[in-house]
Tab-separated table of C-alpha atoms in Angstrom:
chain	number	residue	atom	x	y	z
A	1	GLN	CA	0.000	0.000	0.000
A	2	HIS	CA	2.924	2.385	0.662
A	3	ARG	CA	3.754	2.092	-3.035
A	4	CYS	CA	0.364	3.474	-4.118
A	5	GLN	CA	0.476	6.876	-5.732
A	6	HIS	CA	-2.407	9.235	-6.420
A	7	VAL	CA	-2.681	10.341	-10.060
A	8	SER	CA	-4.800	13.419	-10.682
A	9	PHE	CA	-7.635	13.043	-13.166
A	10	GLY	CA	-9.761	15.360	-15.280
A	11	LEU	CA	-13.469	16.092	-15.484
A	12	VAL	CA	-15.847	13.765	-17.314
A	13	GLN	CA	-18.556	15.814	-19.015
A	14	GLY	CA	-21.910	14.702	-20.371
A	15	MET	CA	-22.291	11.502	-18.354
A	16	LYS	CA	-26.023	11.438	-17.727
A	17	THR	CA	-27.957	8.345	-16.751
A	18	ARG	CA	-31.697	7.871	-17.213
A	19	ARG	CA	-32.168	8.898	-13.577
A	20	GLY	CA	-30.961	12.435	-14.145
A	21	GLU	CA	-28.064	14.870	-13.744
A	22	VAL	CA	-26.476	13.814	-10.436
A	23	ILE	CA	-24.311	10.802	-11.128
A	24	PHE	CA	-23.512	8.058	-8.652
A	25	LEU	CA	-21.274	5.113	-9.500
A	26	GLU	CA	-24.122	2.693	-8.788
A	27	ASP	CA	-26.284	4.510	-11.367
A	28	VAL	CA	-23.515	4.330	-13.967
A	29	LEU	CA	-22.952	0.600	-13.390
A	30	ASP	CA	-26.698	-0.111	-13.583
A	31	GLU	CA	-26.950	1.962	-16.750
A	32	VAL	CA	-24.019	0.334	-18.528
A	33	ARG	CA	-25.279	-3.169	-17.651
A	34	SER	CA	-28.768	-2.317	-18.908
A	35	ARG	CA	-27.571	-0.711	-22.149
A	36	MET	CA	-25.081	-3.486	-22.889
A	37	LEU	CA	-27.688	-6.180	-22.261
A	38	GLN	CA	-30.022	-4.385	-24.661
A	39	ASN	CA	-27.252	-4.279	-27.299
A	40	MET	CA	-26.443	-7.963	-26.797
A	41	THR	CA	-30.035	-9.139	-27.066
A	42	SER	CA	-30.274	-7.501	-30.483
A	43	ILE	CA	-27.468	-9.829	-31.690
A	44	LYS	CA	-28.454	-13.397	-32.617
A	45	THR	CA	-25.490	-15.110	-30.932
A	46	THR	CA	-26.221	-13.719	-27.454
A	47	LYS	CA	-28.646	-16.540	-26.619
A	48	GLU	CA	-25.605	-18.851	-26.405
A	49	VAL	CA	-24.044	-16.834	-23.558
A	50	GLN	CA	-24.414	-18.685	-20.261
A	51	ASP	CA	-24.900	-15.613	-18.064
A	52	PRO	CA	-25.938	-12.625	-20.207
A	53	VAL	CA	-26.280	-10.230	-17.247
A	54	GLU	CA	-22.790	-10.976	-15.909
A	55	THR	CA	-21.322	-10.776	-19.416
A	56	ALA	CA	-23.103	-7.463	-20.064
A	57	GLU	CA	-21.604	-6.098	-16.849
A	58	LYS	CA	-18.045	-7.181	-17.727
A	59	VAL	CA	-18.284	-5.852	-21.287
A	60	GLY	CA	-19.950	-2.637	-20.116
A	61	LEU	CA	-17.235	-2.046	-17.512
A	62	ALA	CA	-14.604	-2.589	-20.195
A	63	ALA	CA	-16.348	0.072	-22.299
A	64	LEU	CA	-16.266	2.576	-19.408
A	65	ILE	CA	-12.652	1.842	-18.464
A	66	ILE	CA	-11.326	2.119	-22.028
A	67	GLN	CA	-13.220	5.355	-22.675
A	68	ASP	CA	-11.818	6.756	-19.397
A	69	PHE	CA	-8.236	5.573	-19.953
A	70	ARG	CA	-7.793	6.406	-23.637
A	71	GLY	CA	-6.307	9.844	-23.054
A	72	LEU	CA	-4.174	11.516	-20.390
A	73	LEU	CA	-5.784	10.934	-16.995
A	74	SER	CA	-5.497	14.640	-16.192
A	75	SER	CA	-7.451	15.629	-19.337
A	76	GLY	CA	-11.202	16.060	-19.176
A	77	TYR	CA	-13.354	14.604	-21.948
A	78	GLN	CA	-16.897	14.493	-23.271
A	79	PHE	CA	-18.530	11.194	-22.388
A	80	SER	CA	-20.774	9.458	-24.916
A	81	TRP	CA	-22.729	6.275	-24.184
A	82	ASP	CA	-23.126	5.515	-27.901
A	83	ARG	CA	-19.422	5.897	-28.618
A	84	ALA	CA	-18.365	3.902	-25.543
A	85	LEU	CA	-20.632	0.949	-26.364
A	86	GLN	CA	-19.833	0.584	-30.070
A	87	SER	CA	-18.723	-2.931	-30.992
A	88	ARG	CA	-16.422	-1.623	-33.718
A	89	GLY	CA	-13.650	0.928	-33.442
A	90	ASP	CA	-11.451	1.782	-30.479
A	91	THR	CA	-13.675	0.656	-27.615
A	92	GLY	CA	-13.640	-1.735	-24.686
A	93	VAL	CA	-16.471	-3.648	-26.345
A	94	PHE	CA	-14.193	-4.314	-29.337
A	95	LEU	CA	-11.426	-5.604	-27.028
A	96	GLN	CA	-13.870	-8.000	-25.356
A	97	TYR	CA	-15.307	-9.095	-28.703
A	98	THR	CA	-11.818	-9.833	-30.060
A	99	HIS	CA	-10.858	-11.767	-26.931
A	100	ALA	CA	-14.053	-13.841	-27.113
A	101	ARG	CA	-13.485	-14.629	-30.815
A	102	LEU	CA	-9.896	-15.742	-30.232
A	103	HIS	CA	-10.990	-17.860	-27.269
A	104	SER	CA	-13.695	-19.441	-29.434
A	105	LEU	CA	-11.080	-20.236	-32.112
A	106	GLU	CA	-8.935	-22.048	-29.538
A	107	GLN	CA	-11.941	-23.975	-28.222
A	108	MET	CA	-12.937	-24.963	-31.739
A	109	HIS	CA	-9.553	-26.583	-32.264
A	110	GLY	CA	-9.618	-28.513	-29.023
A	111	ASN	CA	-7.482	-26.157	-26.950
A	112	ALA	CA	-4.617	-28.554	-27.669
A	113	GLU	CA	-1.146	-28.165	-26.189
A	114	LEU	CA	0.943	-26.406	-28.811
A	115	THR	CA	4.291	-28.206	-28.935
A	116	ASP	CA	6.968	-28.283	-31.630
A	117	VAL	CA	5.411	-25.332	-33.421
A	118	ASN	CA	7.269	-24.296	-36.552
A	119	VAL	CA	7.073	-20.500	-36.452
A	120	ALA	CA	8.781	-20.349	-39.850
A	121	CYS	CA	5.300	-21.099	-41.230
A	122	LEU	CA	4.227	-17.583	-40.230
A	123	GLN	CA	5.396	-15.780	-43.368
A	124	GLU	CA	2.335	-13.670	-44.235
A	125	PRO	CA	2.479	-9.900	-43.602
A	126	ASP	CA	-0.581	-10.068	-41.313
A	127	ALA	CA	1.128	-12.711	-39.151
A	128	ILE	CA	4.383	-10.706	-39.035
A	129	SER	CA	2.426	-7.582	-37.996
A	130	VAL	CA	0.914	-9.403	-35.001
A	131	LEU	CA	4.294	-10.894	-34.016
A	132	GLN	CA	6.083	-7.540	-34.219
A	133	HIS	CA	3.369	-5.907	-32.140
A	134	LEU	CA	3.531	-8.636	-29.481
A	135	LEU	CA	7.260	-7.901	-29.105
A	136	ARG	CA	6.448	-4.312	-28.068
A	137	TYR	CA	4.406	-5.327	-24.990
A	138	ASP	CA	7.271	-5.076	-22.462
A	139	GLU	CA	8.204	-1.618	-23.711
A	140	VAL	CA	4.598	-0.413	-23.366
A	141	LEU	CA	4.300	-1.781	-19.813
A	142	TYR	CA	7.535	-0.059	-18.858
A	143	ARG	CA	6.338	3.246	-20.308
A	144	SER	CA	3.059	3.097	-18.370
A	145	SER	CA	4.924	2.245	-15.168
A	146	GLN	CA	7.174	5.284	-15.640
A	147	ASP	CA	4.541	7.984	-16.210
A	148	LEU	CA	1.589	6.180	-14.507
A	149	GLN	CA	-0.596	6.660	-17.594
A	150	PRO	CA	-2.720	3.676	-18.715
A	151	LYS	CA	-3.240	5.208	-22.172
A	152	HIS	CA	-0.121	3.455	-23.520
A	153	ILE	CA	-1.556	0.043	-22.616
A	154	VAL	CA	-4.983	0.997	-23.998
A	155	SER	CA	-3.517	2.104	-27.329
A	156	TYR	CA	-1.385	-1.044	-27.516
A	157	LEU	CA	-4.330	-3.384	-26.836
A	158	LEU	CA	-6.582	-1.644	-29.350
A	159	THR	CA	-3.918	-1.964	-32.065
A	160	LEU	CA	-3.331	-5.604	-31.105
A	161	SER	CA	-7.064	-6.290	-31.415
A	162	HIS	CA	-7.265	-4.677	-34.848
A	163	LEU	CA	-4.213	-6.617	-36.088
A	164	ALA	CA	-5.551	-9.887	-34.641
A	165	ALA	CA	-8.981	-9.280	-36.195
A	166	VAL	CA	-7.401	-8.857	-39.651
A	167	ALA	CA	-5.200	-11.946	-39.169
A	168	HIS	CA	-8.234	-13.932	-38.017
A	169	LYS	CA	-9.841	-13.238	-41.408
A	170	THR	CA	-6.807	-13.754	-43.634
A	171	LEU	CA	-5.022	-16.643	-41.865
A	172	PRO	CA	-7.481	-19.530	-41.477
A	173	VAL	CA	-6.595	-22.391	-39.147
A	174	LYS	CA	-9.217	-24.786	-40.480
A	175	GLY	CA	-8.264	-26.319	-43.807
A	176	SER	CA	-4.592	-25.316	-43.559
A	177	ALA	CA	-1.702	-27.784	-43.589
A	178	PRO	CA	-1.156	-29.187	-40.041
A	179	ASP	CA	2.121	-27.328	-39.376
A	180	VAL	CA	0.658	-24.043	-40.688
A	181	ALA	CA	-2.529	-24.548	-38.639
A	182	GLN	CA	-0.450	-25.200	-35.490
A	183	ALA	CA	1.683	-22.100	-36.053
A	184	ARG	CA	-1.361	-19.885	-36.650
A	185	LEU	CA	-3.124	-21.295	-33.609
A	186	CYS	CA	-0.021	-20.530	-31.560
A	187	LEU	CA	-0.002	-16.963	-32.899
A	188	PHE	CA	-3.676	-16.425	-32.012
A	189	HIS	CA	-3.154	-17.975	-28.576
A	190	ALA	CA	-0.263	-15.567	-27.899
A	191	ALA	CA	-2.375	-12.592	-29.037
A	192	ARG	CA	-5.275	-13.643	-26.807
A	193	SER	CA	-2.964	-14.214	-23.848
A	194	VAL	CA	-1.379	-10.753	-24.114
A	195	LEU	CA	-4.787	-9.163	-24.716
A	196	ALA	CA	-6.190	-10.829	-21.575
A	197	ASN	CA	-3.133	-9.867	-19.536
A	198	GLY	CA	-3.303	-6.213	-20.591
A	199	MET	CA	-7.057	-6.009	-19.966
A	200	LYS	CA	-6.605	-7.399	-16.440
A	201	LEU	CA	-3.938	-4.758	-15.750
A	202	LEU	CA	-6.562	-2.120	-16.570
A	203	GLY	CA	-9.128	-3.705	-14.240
A	204	ILE	CA	-11.086	-5.446	-17.009
A	205	THR	CA	-12.244	-9.065	-16.734
A	206	PRO	CA	-11.931	-10.683	-20.190
A	207	VAL	CA	-15.047	-12.537	-21.370
A	208	THR	CA	-14.998	-15.784	-23.346
A	209	GLN	CA	-18.477	-15.412	-24.875
A	210	MET	CA	-20.538	-12.470	-26.061
């Protein structure tokens, strides 16, 4: 506890809940859960989620945390529910969606132990982009630890998610030669692992379904 340090933060403007102008944390958490649940129920796949309310809460919290941590903590910003809860773009919802998709990919292929992986199979530019980005993780953690600003981690995770989403489309595991499939699976596992680790550092619980 003696190592804790207070970091000053700016003013959040425009955060209204349906209950009115005065904002309490409980109101915000209720609101984000309710809005996220509404968004999820409009998507066909949500019925497969085991606990929609709990998932909505975790995804909604991710949306709030990412919107809050995207810039300098000391800078104020204009809050927008619509922007925060978008499933595309630089949002916490997109991070959770990417994590869930990568987890689903691993599950689909039996979550097998990846041994004797031939990384030389990862020749495509989209694979190289993910690998190069993964190598920057230590540097980003160090930077955030030095200036106590989470924005470096947020930016890193958002870029990782975009790169992984592209690779997920262009580098299929199913139907590929066994050594290529193993290497790609290993790449996606590494991306998901770093994504989960970074999210937890920001206080976000990664979801496996949404």
